[in-house]
Coordinates of C-alpha atoms (C1' of nucleotides) in Angstrom, one line a residue:
Chain A
M1 CA 90.2 -160.7 -189.7
V2 CA 87.5 -160.4 -187.1
R3 CA 88.2 -157.7 -184.6
S4 CA 87.8 -158.6 -181.0
D5 CA 85.3 -155.9 -180.4
A6 CA 83.2 -157.3 -183.2
R7 CA 83.3 -160.8 -181.6
E8 CA 82.3 -159.3 -178.2
N9 CA 79.5 -157.4 -179.7
R10 CA 78.0 -160.5 -181.3
E11 CA 78.0 -162.2 -177.9
K12 CA 76.6 -159.1 -176.1
I13 CA 73.8 -158.9 -178.6
L14 CA 72.9 -162.6 -178.3
A15 CA 73.0 -162.4 -174.5
A16 CA 70.8 -159.2 -174.5
A17 CA 68.2 -161.0 -176.7
R18 CA 68.2 -164.0 -174.4
D19 CA 67.8 -161.9 -171.3
L20 CA 65.1 -159.6 -172.6
F21 CA 63.1 -162.6 -173.8
L22 CA 63.6 -164.4 -170.4
E23 CA 62.4 -161.3 -168.6
S24 CA 59.3 -160.5 -170.6
G25 CA 58.4 -163.8 -172.3
E26 CA 57.7 -161.7 -175.4
A27 CA 60.0 -161.4 -178.4
P28 CA 62.0 -158.2 -177.9
S29 CA 62.3 -155.7 -180.8
T30 CA 65.7 -155.4 -182.5
N31 CA 66.1 -151.8 -181.3
Q32 CA 65.4 -152.9 -177.7
V33 CA 68.0 -155.7 -178.1
A34 CA 70.6 -153.2 -179.5
Q35 CA 70.0 -150.8 -176.7
R36 CA 70.3 -153.4 -174.0
A37 CA 73.4 -154.7 -175.6
G38 CA 74.8 -151.2 -175.6
V39 CA 75.4 -151.1 -179.3
G40 CA 73.9 -149.1 -182.2
A41 CA 71.1 -150.5 -184.2
G42 CA 73.4 -150.7 -187.2
T43 CA 75.8 -152.9 -185.3
L44 CA 73.1 -155.4 -184.5
Y45 CA 72.3 -155.5 -188.3
R46 CA 76.0 -156.0 -189.1
H47 CA 76.0 -159.2 -187.1
F48 CA 72.5 -160.4 -187.8
P49 CA 71.3 -159.1 -191.1
T50 CA 67.7 -159.6 -190.2
R51 CA 65.5 -160.2 -187.2
E52 CA 65.1 -163.7 -188.3
A53 CA 68.8 -164.4 -188.2
L54 CA 69.0 -163.2 -184.6
V55 CA 66.1 -165.4 -183.5
L56 CA 67.7 -168.3 -185.4
A57 CA 70.9 -167.9 -183.5
V58 CA 69.2 -168.1 -180.1
Y59 CA 67.2 -171.2 -181.2
Q60 CA 70.3 -172.9 -182.6
D61 CA 72.0 -172.7 -179.2
E62 CA 69.1 -174.4 -177.4
V63 CA 68.7 -177.1 -180.0
D64 CA 72.4 -178.0 -180.0
R65 CA 72.3 -178.4 -176.3
I66 CA 69.4 -180.7 -176.4
I67 CA 70.8 -182.8 -179.2
A68 CA 74.0 -183.3 -177.3
D69 CA 72.1 -185.3 -174.7
V70 CA 71.1 -188.1 -176.9
P71 CA 74.1 -190.5 -176.7
E72 CA 74.1 -190.5 -172.9
I73 CA 70.3 -191.2 -172.6
L74 CA 70.4 -193.9 -175.2
A75 CA 73.3 -195.6 -173.4
R76 CA 71.4 -196.1 -170.2
E77 CA 67.8 -196.5 -171.4
T78 CA 65.8 -198.7 -173.7
P79 CA 65.2 -197.1 -177.1
L80 CA 61.5 -196.3 -176.5
E81 CA 62.2 -194.9 -173.0
A82 CA 65.2 -192.9 -174.3
L83 CA 62.8 -191.4 -177.0
R84 CA 60.3 -190.6 -174.3
L85 CA 62.8 -188.9 -171.9
W86 CA 64.5 -187.0 -174.7
T87 CA 61.2 -185.8 -176.1
L88 CA 60.2 -184.4 -172.8
E89 CA 63.5 -182.5 -172.8
L90 CA 62.8 -181.2 -176.3
V91 CA 59.3 -180.1 -175.3
A92 CA 60.7 -178.2 -172.3
G93 CA 63.4 -176.6 -174.4
M94 CA 61.0 -175.5 -177.1
R95 CA 58.5 -174.1 -174.6
R96 CA 61.3 -172.1 -173.1
K97 CA 62.3 -170.5 -176.4
H98 CA 58.9 -170.4 -178.1
G99 CA 57.6 -166.9 -177.9
L100 CA 60.8 -165.7 -179.5
G101 CA 59.6 -166.5 -183.0
D102 CA 56.1 -165.0 -182.5
A103 CA 56.6 -161.8 -184.6
L104 CA 58.2 -163.7 -187.4
G105 CA 55.8 -164.8 -190.1
A106 CA 55.3 -168.1 -191.9
S107 CA 58.3 -168.0 -194.3
A108 CA 60.8 -167.1 -191.6
H109 CA 59.4 -169.8 -189.3
Q110 CA 59.9 -172.3 -192.1
S111 CA 63.5 -171.3 -192.8
I112 CA 64.3 -171.6 -189.1
A113 CA 62.8 -175.0 -189.1
E114 CA 64.9 -176.0 -192.1
Q115 CA 68.1 -174.7 -190.5
T116 CA 67.7 -176.8 -187.4
Y117 CA 66.0 -179.7 -189.1
G118 CA 68.9 -181.9 -190.1
P119 CA 70.6 -182.3 -186.7
V120 CA 67.3 -183.0 -184.9
I121 CA 66.3 -185.5 -187.4
A122 CA 69.6 -187.3 -187.1
A123 CA 69.2 -187.4 -183.3
I124 CA 65.7 -188.9 -183.5
D125 CA 66.9 -191.4 -186.1
T126 CA 69.6 -192.6 -183.8
M127 CA 66.9 -193.6 -181.3
L128 CA 64.4 -194.9 -183.8
D129 CA 67.1 -197.0 -185.5
A130 CA 68.1 -198.5 -182.1
G131 CA 64.5 -199.5 -181.5
K132 CA 64.0 -200.9 -185.0
S133 CA 67.2 -203.0 -184.6
D134 CA 66.0 -204.7 -181.4
G135 CA 62.4 -205.0 -182.7
T136 CA 60.7 -202.7 -180.2
I137 CA 59.8 -199.9 -182.7
R138 CA 57.8 -200.5 -185.9
A139 CA 60.0 -200.5 -189.0
D140 CA 58.0 -197.8 -190.8
A141 CA 58.5 -195.1 -188.2
E142 CA 59.6 -191.8 -189.7
A143 CA 61.8 -189.3 -187.9
G144 CA 60.3 -186.4 -189.9
D145 CA 56.7 -187.4 -188.9
Y146 CA 57.8 -187.8 -185.3
L147 CA 59.4 -184.4 -185.1
Q148 CA 56.3 -182.9 -186.6
F149 CA 54.2 -184.5 -183.9
T150 CA 56.4 -183.2 -181.1
G151 CA 55.4 -179.7 -182.2
A152 CA 51.9 -180.6 -181.0
L153 CA 53.4 -181.6 -177.6
W154 CA 55.1 -178.3 -176.7
R155 CA 52.3 -176.2 -178.1
A156 CA 50.0 -177.9 -175.6
A157 CA 49.9 -175.2 -173.0
P158 CA 50.7 -176.6 -169.6
G159 CA 47.8 -174.9 -167.9
P160 CA 46.1 -176.7 -164.9
E161 CA 47.3 -180.0 -166.4
D162 CA 50.0 -180.7 -168.9
R163 CA 48.7 -182.7 -171.8
A164 CA 52.1 -183.4 -173.2
P165 CA 53.1 -186.6 -171.1
R166 CA 49.8 -188.3 -171.9
M167 CA 49.9 -187.3 -175.6
L168 CA 53.5 -188.6 -175.7
A169 CA 52.4 -191.9 -174.3
L170 CA 49.8 -192.3 -177.0
L171 CA 52.3 -191.4 -179.7
L172 CA 54.8 -194.0 -178.4
D173 CA 52.0 -196.5 -178.3
A174 CA 51.6 -195.9 -182.0
L175 CA 55.3 -196.4 -182.6
R176 CA 55.6 -199.7 -180.6
A177 CA 56.1 -202.7 -182.9
D178 CA 53.3 -205.2 -183.0
P179 CA 53.9 -208.2 -180.8
A180 CA 52.9 -210.3 -183.8
Chain B
M1 CA 19.8 -149.9 -183.1
V2 CA 22.5 -150.9 -185.7
R3 CA 22.4 -148.8 -188.7
S4 CA 22.4 -150.6 -192.0
D5 CA 25.6 -148.8 -193.2
A6 CA 27.3 -150.1 -190.1
R7 CA 26.2 -153.7 -190.8
E8 CA 27.4 -153.3 -194.4
N9 CA 30.7 -152.0 -193.3
R10 CA 31.3 -154.9 -191.1
E11 CA 30.8 -157.3 -194.0
K12 CA 32.9 -155.2 -196.3
I13 CA 35.8 -155.2 -193.8
L14 CA 35.6 -159.0 -193.3
A15 CA 35.5 -159.6 -197.1
A16 CA 38.4 -157.2 -197.7
A17 CA 40.5 -159.1 -195.0
R18 CA 39.6 -162.5 -196.6
D19 CA 40.4 -161.2 -200.1
L20 CA 43.7 -159.6 -199.3
F21 CA 44.9 -162.7 -197.4
L22 CA 43.8 -164.9 -200.3
E23 CA 45.8 -162.8 -202.8
S24 CA 49.0 -162.5 -200.9
G25 CA 49.0 -165.4 -198.5
E26 CA 50.3 -163.0 -195.9
A27 CA 48.3 -161.4 -193.1
P28 CA 47.3 -157.9 -194.3
S29 CA 47.8 -154.8 -192.1
T30 CA 44.7 -153.3 -190.5
N31 CA 45.2 -150.1 -192.6
Q32 CA 45.4 -152.1 -195.8
V33 CA 42.2 -153.9 -194.9
A34 CA 40.4 -150.6 -194.1
Q35 CA 41.6 -149.1 -197.4
R36 CA 40.5 -152.1 -199.5
A37 CA 37.2 -152.1 -197.7
G38 CA 36.8 -148.4 -198.5
V39 CA 36.4 -147.3 -194.9
G40 CA 38.5 -145.2 -192.5
A41 CA 40.8 -146.9 -190.1
G42 CA 38.6 -145.8 -187.2
T43 CA 35.6 -147.6 -188.7
L44 CA 37.6 -150.8 -188.8
Y45 CA 38.4 -150.4 -185.1
R46 CA 34.8 -149.6 -184.3
H47 CA 33.8 -153.0 -185.6
F48 CA 36.9 -155.0 -184.5
P49 CA 38.5 -153.3 -181.5
T50 CA 41.8 -155.0 -182.2
R51 CA 43.6 -156.8 -184.9
E52 CA 43.1 -160.0 -183.0
A53 CA 39.3 -159.6 -183.1
L54 CA 39.4 -159.2 -186.9
V55 CA 41.5 -162.4 -187.4
L56 CA 39.3 -164.3 -185.0
A57 CA 36.2 -163.4 -187.0
V58 CA 37.7 -164.8 -190.2
Y59 CA 38.8 -168.0 -188.4
Q60 CA 35.4 -168.4 -186.8
D61 CA 33.7 -168.5 -190.2
E62 CA 36.0 -171.2 -191.5
V63 CA 35.7 -173.3 -188.3
D64 CA 31.9 -173.1 -188.2
R65 CA 31.7 -174.3 -191.8
I66 CA 34.0 -177.3 -191.1
I67 CA 32.1 -178.3 -187.9
A68 CA 28.8 -178.3 -189.7
D69 CA 30.0 -181.3 -191.8
V70 CA 30.3 -183.7 -188.9
P71 CA 26.8 -185.1 -188.7
E72 CA 26.6 -185.9 -192.4
I73 CA 30.0 -187.7 -192.5
L74 CA 29.3 -189.6 -189.3
A75 CA 26.0 -190.8 -190.8
R76 CA 27.6 -192.5 -193.7
E77 CA 30.9 -193.7 -192.4
T78 CA 32.3 -195.8 -189.6
P79 CA 33.5 -193.6 -186.6
L80 CA 37.2 -194.0 -187.3
E81 CA 36.8 -193.3 -191.0
A82 CA 34.6 -190.3 -190.2
L83 CA 37.3 -189.0 -188.0
R84 CA 39.9 -189.5 -190.7
L85 CA 37.9 -187.8 -193.4
W86 CA 36.8 -184.9 -191.2
T87 CA 40.3 -184.4 -189.9
L88 CA 41.6 -184.1 -193.5
E89 CA 39.0 -181.4 -194.0
L90 CA 40.1 -179.6 -190.9
V91 CA 43.7 -179.8 -192.0
A92 CA 42.8 -178.3 -195.4
G93 CA 40.8 -175.5 -193.8
M94 CA 43.5 -174.6 -191.3
R95 CA 46.1 -174.6 -194.0
R96 CA 44.0 -172.2 -195.9
K97 CA 43.6 -169.7 -193.1
H98 CA 46.9 -170.3 -191.4
G99 CA 49.1 -167.3 -192.3
L100 CA 46.4 -165.0 -191.1
G101 CA 47.5 -165.4 -187.5
D102 CA 51.2 -164.9 -188.2
A103 CA 51.6 -161.4 -186.9
L104 CA 49.7 -162.1 -183.7
G105 CA 51.8 -163.1 -180.7
A106 CA 51.4 -165.9 -178.3
S107 CA 48.6 -164.6 -176.0
A108 CA 46.4 -163.6 -179.0
H109 CA 46.9 -167.0 -180.5
Q110 CA 45.8 -168.6 -177.3
S111 CA 42.7 -166.5 -176.9
I112 CA 41.7 -167.4 -180.5
A113 CA 42.2 -171.0 -179.8
E114 CA 40.0 -170.7 -176.7
Q115 CA 37.2 -169.0 -178.6
T116 CA 37.0 -171.7 -181.2
Y117 CA 37.9 -174.5 -178.8
G118 CA 34.5 -175.5 -177.4
P119 CA 32.6 -176.2 -180.7
V120 CA 35.5 -178.1 -182.2
I121 CA 36.0 -180.3 -179.1
A122 CA 32.2 -181.0 -179.2
A123 CA 32.5 -182.1 -182.9
I124 CA 35.5 -184.4 -182.2
D125 CA 33.7 -185.8 -179.1
T126 CA 30.7 -186.8 -181.3
M127 CA 32.9 -189.0 -183.4
L128 CA 35.0 -190.3 -180.5
D129 CA 31.9 -191.2 -178.5
A130 CA 30.5 -193.1 -181.5
G131 CA 33.7 -195.1 -181.7
K132 CA 33.8 -195.8 -178.0
S133 CA 30.2 -197.0 -178.1
D134 CA 30.8 -199.5 -180.8
G135 CA 34.1 -200.6 -179.4
T136 CA 36.3 -199.4 -182.2
I137 CA 38.0 -196.5 -180.4
R138 CA 39.8 -196.9 -177.1
A139 CA 37.9 -195.6 -174.1
D140 CA 40.6 -193.3 -172.8
A141 CA 40.8 -191.2 -176.0
E142 CA 40.7 -187.5 -175.3
A143 CA 39.2 -184.9 -177.7
G144 CA 41.6 -182.2 -176.4
D145 CA 44.6 -184.3 -177.0
Y146 CA 43.4 -185.2 -180.5
L147 CA 42.8 -181.6 -181.5
Q148 CA 46.2 -180.7 -180.3
F149 CA 47.7 -183.4 -182.5
T150 CA 45.8 -182.2 -185.5
G151 CA 47.8 -179.0 -185.2
A152 CA 50.9 -181.0 -186.1
L153 CA 49.1 -182.3 -189.2
W154 CA 48.3 -178.9 -190.8
R155 CA 51.6 -177.5 -189.8
A156 CA 53.3 -180.3 -191.8
A157 CA 54.0 -178.3 -195.0
P158 CA 52.8 -180.2 -198.0
G159 CA 56.0 -179.8 -200.0
P160 CA 57.1 -182.5 -202.4
E161 CA 55.1 -184.9 -200.3
D162 CA 52.3 -184.3 -197.8
R163 CA 53.1 -185.9 -194.5
A164 CA 49.6 -185.3 -193.1
P165 CA 47.8 -188.4 -194.4
R166 CA 50.5 -190.8 -193.1
M167 CA 50.8 -189.0 -189.8
L168 CA 47.0 -189.2 -189.5
A169 CA 47.0 -193.0 -190.2
L170 CA 49.6 -193.4 -187.4
L171 CA 47.5 -191.3 -185.0
L172 CA 44.4 -193.3 -185.7
D173 CA 46.3 -196.5 -185.2
A174 CA 47.0 -195.3 -181.7
L175 CA 43.3 -194.6 -181.1
R176 CA 42.1 -197.9 -182.3
A177 CA 40.8 -200.1 -179.5
D178 CA 42.9 -203.2 -178.7
P179 CA 41.3 -206.3 -180.1
A180 CA 41.9 -207.8 -176.7
Chain C
dA1 C1' 86.9 -152.5 -190.4
dC2 C1' 83.6 -151.6 -187.5
dC3 C1' 80.6 -148.5 -185.0
dT4 C1' 76.8 -145.0 -183.9
dG5 C1' 72.3 -143.2 -184.1
dA6 C1' 69.2 -140.3 -186.9
dA7 C1' 66.1 -141.3 -190.4
dC8 C1' 62.7 -144.0 -193.4
dA9 C1' 58.6 -146.5 -194.5
dC10 C1' 55.4 -148.9 -192.2
dC11 C1' 52.8 -150.9 -188.3
dG12 C1' 48.4 -151.1 -184.9
dT13 C1' 45.7 -147.9 -182.6
dT14 C1' 43.4 -143.3 -181.2
dC15 C1' 40.7 -139.3 -181.4
dA16 C1' 39.1 -134.7 -182.9
dA17 C1' 36.2 -133.2 -186.3
dG18 C1' 32.7 -134.1 -189.5
dT19 C1' 27.7 -135.9 -191.3
Chain D
dA1 C1' 25.3 -143.0 -184.2
dC2 C1' 28.6 -143.7 -187.1
dC3 C1' 32.3 -142.2 -190.1
dT4 C1' 36.9 -140.2 -191.8
dG5 C1' 41.7 -139.7 -191.9
dA6 C1' 45.6 -137.2 -189.7
dA7 C1' 48.4 -138.3 -185.9
dC8 C1' 50.9 -141.1 -182.3
dA9 C1' 54.2 -144.3 -180.6
dC10 C1' 56.5 -147.9 -182.2
dC11 C1' 58.4 -151.4 -185.5
dG12 C1' 62.4 -153.5 -188.6
dT13 C1' 65.9 -151.8 -191.4
dT14 C1' 69.3 -148.4 -193.8
dC15 C1' 73.1 -145.4 -194.3
dA16 C1' 75.9 -141.1 -193.8
dA17 C1' 79.2 -139.8 -190.7
dG18 C1' 82.5 -140.9 -187.3
dT19 C1' 86.8 -143.6 -185.1

DNA sequence: ACCTGAACACCGTTCAAGT
DNA sequence: ACCTGAACACCGTTCAAGT
């Protein structure tokens, strides 16, 4: 049985992590998060056994929200255009949450990627398959490769000029089926 | 005047950082590096005022080595093929040094990217320009966008199967000039 | 059952004291 | 001029003691 105070604490911790990150743009320390949430450090570690688990939970939320948009976009746009619009959303979302994983280390990053991998791949596959069916997307396009490429898009810092839209156009050019 | 012991210490510290990283695959702490190099912590900070500066120095070495290969490759290969071979080298080099920057944080990552940016862009431009001149590479190809995309290649973990060669082929397809 | 918060081992960095 | 290494403030994580 989960006590209601435990459930509330979990939410308070997640909210504190999100808020602190939004305020500073830097990944907050676990002790900072616990203090902001008004709980002891041990309580944080009861709910999230490791810093990685806490960051993962925040990411998962964002990714779920973005994935949920796919059916609607695909219903009203052509497959390639749906892919373009959705990818811009993904890029914006990843940029929002990015710094969170900064203090994490390679293996932690990888396990986070693995946890969120399946659903995102499924979302991309939905759009790729639609394009392969109507002949607008080349048949050998791979969702895994595509996802990997999107990483390059949100890492392109939008300084004076955002490279992402132009890079995305180039990438979609590569995916377009030959008119042959 | 730089004393010879100071010059030697600089080299010892860099070598220690490289060795420790090679052994563990994880970014070593500055105190670990100082101990391995056989110098005090303060000496390390005299030569590299910040952890970031130390990591940057190790990266710079690797990048310089890779850039130096461009003229030779371009002399014996077609521009697109030179770009392909050189990019595979870059991917291998980046994968070798990657974990080093793990503990660094977004702003440090960015300043490292900026420091190494110019020479790498120049190297890519050499190859792109060669291809634009002979009409094999589309005229609107951008070195900055290309470099950004290569980040997605070396981040593609070579697990059971390395995605990088196939992703690179797709990317080069996009750069190829229309036969129109 | 769940919580608190002092404590642990470690981190990057500093600085007084030495040569 | 350059070096050493103890010390500082902080980190992620643990665990005895409380309710």
